[in-house]
mmCIF file of C-alpha atoms and ligand atoms in Angstrom:
data_model
loop_
_atom_site.group_PDB
_atom_site.id
_atom_site.type_symbol
_atom_site.label_atom_id
_atom_site.label_comp_id
_atom_site.label_asym_id
_atom_site.label_seq_id
_atom_site.Cartn_x
_atom_site.Cartn_y
_atom_site.Cartn_z
ATOM 1 C CA UNK A 28 77.354 8.714 65.221
ATOM 2 C CA UNK A 29 75.048 10.782 63.740
ATOM 3 C CA UNK A 30 71.741 8.299 62.774
ATOM 4 C CA UNK A 31 69.577 9.211 59.963
ATOM 5 C CA UNK A 32 65.942 10.243 60.979
ATOM 6 C CA UNK A 33 63.596 8.164 59.624
ATOM 7 C CA UNK A 34 60.431 10.593 58.634
ATOM 8 C CA UNK A 35 56.580 9.804 58.218
ATOM 9 C CA UNK A 36 55.767 6.881 55.742
ATOM 10 C CA UNK A 37 58.536 4.935 57.054
ATOM 11 C CA UNK A 38 57.189 1.607 58.603
ATOM 12 C CA UNK A 39 59.898 1.024 61.011
ATOM 13 C CA UNK A 40 58.205 3.994 62.862
ATOM 14 C CA UNK A 41 54.717 2.017 63.319
ATOM 15 C CA UNK A 42 56.840 -0.906 65.218
ATOM 16 C CA UNK A 43 56.610 -2.110 68.681
ATOM 17 C CA UNK A 44 59.663 -1.453 70.616
ATOM 18 C CA UNK A 45 61.027 -4.627 72.979
ATOM 19 C CA UNK A 46 61.939 -4.996 75.735
ATOM 20 C CA UNK A 47 65.608 -3.950 76.628
ATOM 21 C CA UNK A 48 65.824 -5.834 80.005
ATOM 22 C CA UNK A 49 69.456 -5.953 80.609
ATOM 23 C CA UNK A 50 71.704 -2.611 79.828
ATOM 24 C CA UNK A 51 74.980 -3.540 77.331
ATOM 25 C CA UNK A 52 77.346 -1.065 76.217
ATOM 26 C CA UNK A 53 75.525 -1.321 72.725
ATOM 27 C CA UNK A 54 72.510 0.343 74.355
ATOM 28 C CA UNK A 55 75.056 2.430 75.826
ATOM 29 C CA UNK A 56 76.755 3.538 72.778
ATOM 30 C CA UNK A 57 73.137 3.303 70.814
ATOM 31 C CA UNK A 58 71.988 6.546 73.238
ATOM 32 C CA UNK A 59 74.453 8.648 73.440
ATOM 33 C CA UNK A 60 74.240 7.805 68.945
ATOM 34 C CA UNK A 61 70.683 8.951 69.554
ATOM 35 C CA UNK A 62 71.713 12.423 71.740
ATOM 36 C CA UNK A 63 74.360 13.278 69.853
ATOM 37 C CA UNK A 64 71.533 12.666 66.835
ATOM 38 C CA UNK A 65 68.585 14.747 68.426
ATOM 39 C CA UNK A 66 71.088 17.905 68.839
ATOM 40 C CA UNK A 67 72.121 17.799 66.039
ATOM 41 C CA UNK A 68 68.878 18.425 64.980
ATOM 42 C CA UNK A 69 67.936 20.762 67.342
ATOM 43 C CA UNK A 70 65.588 18.406 68.815
ATOM 44 C CA UNK A 71 63.802 18.166 72.357
ATOM 45 C CA UNK A 72 63.442 13.949 72.246
ATOM 46 C CA UNK A 73 64.096 10.619 70.283
ATOM 47 C CA UNK A 74 62.747 7.124 70.073
ATOM 48 C CA UNK A 75 64.275 3.885 69.067
ATOM 49 C CA UNK A 76 62.205 4.246 65.790
ATOM 50 C CA UNK A 77 63.642 7.214 64.346
ATOM 51 C CA UNK A 78 66.638 6.745 64.290
ATOM 52 C CA UNK A 79 65.485 2.679 62.297
ATOM 53 C CA UNK A 80 65.637 0.633 65.806
ATOM 54 C CA UNK A 81 63.579 -1.467 67.925
ATOM 55 C CA UNK A 82 64.745 -1.263 71.028
ATOM 56 C CA UNK A 83 62.996 0.501 73.619
ATOM 57 C CA UNK A 84 65.321 3.905 74.208
ATOM 58 C CA UNK A 85 64.058 6.921 74.177
ATOM 59 C CA UNK A 86 65.878 10.123 75.295
ATOM 60 C CA UNK A 87 65.092 13.629 76.196
ATOM 61 C CA UNK A 88 66.558 16.732 76.685
ATOM 62 C CA UNK A 89 64.440 19.725 77.511
ATOM 63 C CA UNK A 90 67.078 21.800 78.719
ATOM 64 C CA UNK A 91 67.534 24.402 76.142
ATOM 65 C CA UNK A 92 63.491 24.956 76.055
ATOM 66 C CA UNK A 93 63.246 25.162 80.046
ATOM 67 C CA UNK A 94 63.469 29.413 80.334
ATOM 68 C CA UNK A 95 59.381 29.515 79.302
ATOM 69 C CA UNK A 96 58.605 26.393 81.031
ATOM 70 C CA UNK A 97 57.422 26.059 84.695
ATOM 71 C CA UNK A 98 57.569 22.453 85.298
ATOM 72 C CA UNK A 99 59.691 20.942 87.903
ATOM 73 C CA UNK A 100 62.361 19.884 85.481
ATOM 74 C CA UNK A 101 65.043 20.861 87.332
ATOM 75 C CA UNK A 102 64.328 17.588 89.287
ATOM 76 C CA UNK A 103 64.860 15.493 86.925
ATOM 77 C CA UNK A 104 68.714 15.881 85.151
ATOM 78 C CA UNK A 105 68.888 16.248 81.737
ATOM 79 C CA UNK A 106 69.350 14.364 79.207
ATOM 80 C CA UNK A 107 67.026 12.016 80.405
ATOM 81 C CA UNK A 108 68.077 8.293 78.600
ATOM 82 C CA UNK A 109 65.334 6.014 79.424
ATOM 83 C CA UNK A 110 64.757 2.764 79.245
ATOM 84 C CA UNK A 111 62.152 0.536 78.771
ATOM 85 C CA UNK A 112 59.939 3.121 80.370
ATOM 86 C CA UNK A 113 56.780 3.090 81.511
ATOM 87 C CA UNK A 114 53.890 5.373 82.347
ATOM 88 C CA UNK A 115 52.992 4.169 85.880
ATOM 89 C CA UNK A 116 50.154 7.186 86.262
ATOM 90 C CA UNK A 117 48.741 10.311 85.014
ATOM 91 C CA UNK A 118 46.680 13.159 86.264
ATOM 92 C CA UNK A 119 45.330 16.344 85.426
ATOM 93 C CA UNK A 120 44.924 17.198 81.552
ATOM 94 C CA UNK A 121 46.107 20.050 79.134
ATOM 95 C CA UNK A 122 46.466 21.104 75.671
ATOM 96 C CA UNK A 123 49.845 22.504 73.639
ATOM 97 C CA UNK A 124 51.628 22.532 70.387
ATOM 98 C CA UNK A 125 53.795 19.746 69.949
ATOM 99 C CA UNK A 126 56.280 18.668 66.775
ATOM 100 C CA UNK A 127 58.496 15.747 65.928
ATOM 101 C CA UNK A 128 61.429 15.073 63.932
ATOM 102 C CA UNK A 129 59.812 12.725 62.118
ATOM 103 C CA UNK A 130 56.997 15.107 61.379
ATOM 104 C CA UNK A 131 59.047 18.393 59.490
ATOM 105 C CA UNK A 132 57.560 21.702 59.631
ATOM 106 C CA UNK A 133 54.220 20.345 60.962
ATOM 107 C CA UNK A 134 52.696 21.508 64.525
ATOM 108 C CA UNK A 135 49.393 20.419 65.818
ATOM 109 C CA UNK A 136 47.707 20.690 69.103
ATOM 110 C CA UNK A 137 47.788 17.873 71.629
ATOM 111 C CA UNK A 138 45.836 16.906 74.617
ATOM 112 C CA UNK A 139 48.517 14.899 77.208
ATOM 113 C CA UNK A 140 47.885 14.035 80.508
ATOM 114 C CA UNK A 141 49.763 17.554 82.890
ATOM 115 C CA UNK A 142 51.287 14.813 85.588
ATOM 116 C CA UNK A 143 52.976 11.522 85.044
ATOM 117 C CA UNK A 144 54.576 9.292 87.200
ATOM 118 C CA UNK A 145 57.178 8.009 85.314
ATOM 119 C CA UNK A 146 59.340 4.403 85.597
ATOM 120 C CA UNK A 147 62.395 3.592 83.432
ATOM 121 C CA UNK A 148 65.992 1.887 83.714
ATOM 122 C CA UNK A 149 68.882 4.537 82.968
ATOM 123 C CA UNK A 150 72.214 3.921 81.563
ATOM 124 C CA UNK A 151 73.222 2.490 84.275
ATOM 125 C CA UNK A 152 70.943 -0.253 84.738
ATOM 126 C CA UNK A 153 69.128 1.525 87.702
ATOM 127 C CA UNK A 154 65.610 1.464 87.225
ATOM 128 C CA UNK A 155 63.885 4.629 88.473
ATOM 129 C CA UNK A 156 60.850 6.453 89.579
ATOM 130 C CA UNK A 157 60.210 10.232 89.157
ATOM 131 C CA UNK A 158 57.156 12.540 88.132
ATOM 132 C CA UNK A 159 57.097 14.773 86.034
ATOM 133 C CA UNK A 160 54.882 17.590 84.548
ATOM 134 C CA UNK A 161 54.992 20.267 82.149
ATOM 135 C CA UNK A 162 57.340 20.080 78.869
ATOM 136 C CA UNK A 163 59.217 16.941 80.273
ATOM 137 C CA UNK A 164 56.144 15.153 81.203
ATOM 138 C CA UNK A 165 54.408 16.316 77.376
ATOM 139 C CA UNK A 166 58.038 14.889 75.895
ATOM 140 C CA UNK A 167 58.777 11.919 77.819
ATOM 141 C CA UNK A 168 54.266 10.882 77.018
ATOM 142 C CA UNK A 169 55.577 11.873 73.039
ATOM 143 C CA UNK A 170 58.492 9.739 73.397
ATOM 144 C CA UNK A 171 56.379 7.006 75.056
ATOM 145 C CA UNK A 172 54.552 7.031 71.679
ATOM 146 C CA UNK A 173 56.795 6.224 69.503
ATOM 147 C CA UNK A 174 58.910 3.174 71.242
ATOM 148 C CA UNK A 175 54.558 1.624 70.769
ATOM 149 C CA UNK A 176 54.695 2.902 66.916
ATOM 150 C CA UNK A 177 51.854 5.770 67.878
ATOM 151 C CA UNK A 178 52.463 8.824 65.930
ATOM 152 C CA UNK A 179 52.347 12.652 65.770
ATOM 153 C CA UNK A 180 49.353 11.686 63.243
ATOM 154 C CA UNK A 181 47.811 9.888 65.113
ATOM 155 C CA UNK A 182 46.983 12.891 67.900
ATOM 156 C CA UNK A 183 45.392 14.295 65.410
ATOM 157 C CA UNK A 184 41.920 16.076 64.015
ATOM 158 C CA UNK A 185 40.397 15.615 61.226
ATOM 159 C CA UNK A 186 40.470 19.393 60.759
ATOM 160 C CA UNK A 187 44.183 19.805 61.750
ATOM 161 C CA UNK A 188 44.531 16.226 58.864
ATOM 162 C CA UNK A 189 42.716 18.065 56.932
ATOM 163 C CA UNK A 190 45.059 21.349 56.846
ATOM 164 C CA UNK A 191 48.496 19.232 57.222
ATOM 165 C CA UNK A 192 47.957 17.278 54.424
ATOM 166 C CA UNK A 193 50.321 18.889 52.089
ATOM 167 C CA UNK A 194 52.896 18.145 54.114
ATOM 168 C CA UNK A 195 52.367 14.541 54.941
ATOM 169 C CA UNK A 196 51.487 13.635 51.566
ATOM 170 C CA UNK A 197 54.988 14.718 50.697
ATOM 171 C CA UNK A 198 56.815 13.304 53.135
ATOM 172 C CA UNK A 199 54.682 9.778 52.759
ATOM 173 C CA UNK A 200 56.964 10.262 48.563
ATOM 174 C CA UNK A 201 59.948 10.898 50.371
ATOM 175 C CA UNK A 202 59.669 8.007 52.096
ATOM 176 C CA UNK A 203 59.192 6.074 49.270
ATOM 177 C CA UNK A 204 61.251 7.195 47.366
ATOM 178 C CA UNK A 205 64.194 6.381 49.971
ATOM 179 C CA UNK A 206 63.086 2.576 49.961
HETATM 180 CO CO1 CO B 20 58.041 12.639 67.772
#
């Protein structure tokens, strides 16, 4: 099933996700549907709030973008489904342009940790611990932000906000009309 993607202005994006705990068939189905939705929209990551849900589930697949990325992404099998993810440790910093399916056509420079030690529950219910860097680390941090109700707009500088204010306003207007 393909979900409709919620865009900026939709209140659900500000909700904090709830811990899943036990991985049920319903959660597995939801993760599958999120992956389908992400691929259909050419995204590399998607979080539950973006499809109107509030379970702590997010998905990432950077294999399409990996060609020009020098990360250790090969160490982690794609797609990556993260249930109850937690960042346990970070190191380094780097800045790069980032987009978000909830902010179509908006790209901003975001400063993120370069390397992340990540814990999450996989779809078999096993707790996993991995270290990721590069684009994968960036995508993981972006999706975990979503689960905390933190959005790309919160990462923008004042200058960037001004530069995209017209587009932000249009998105808000559209979300309001859809409610
Ligand atoms: Co996003």
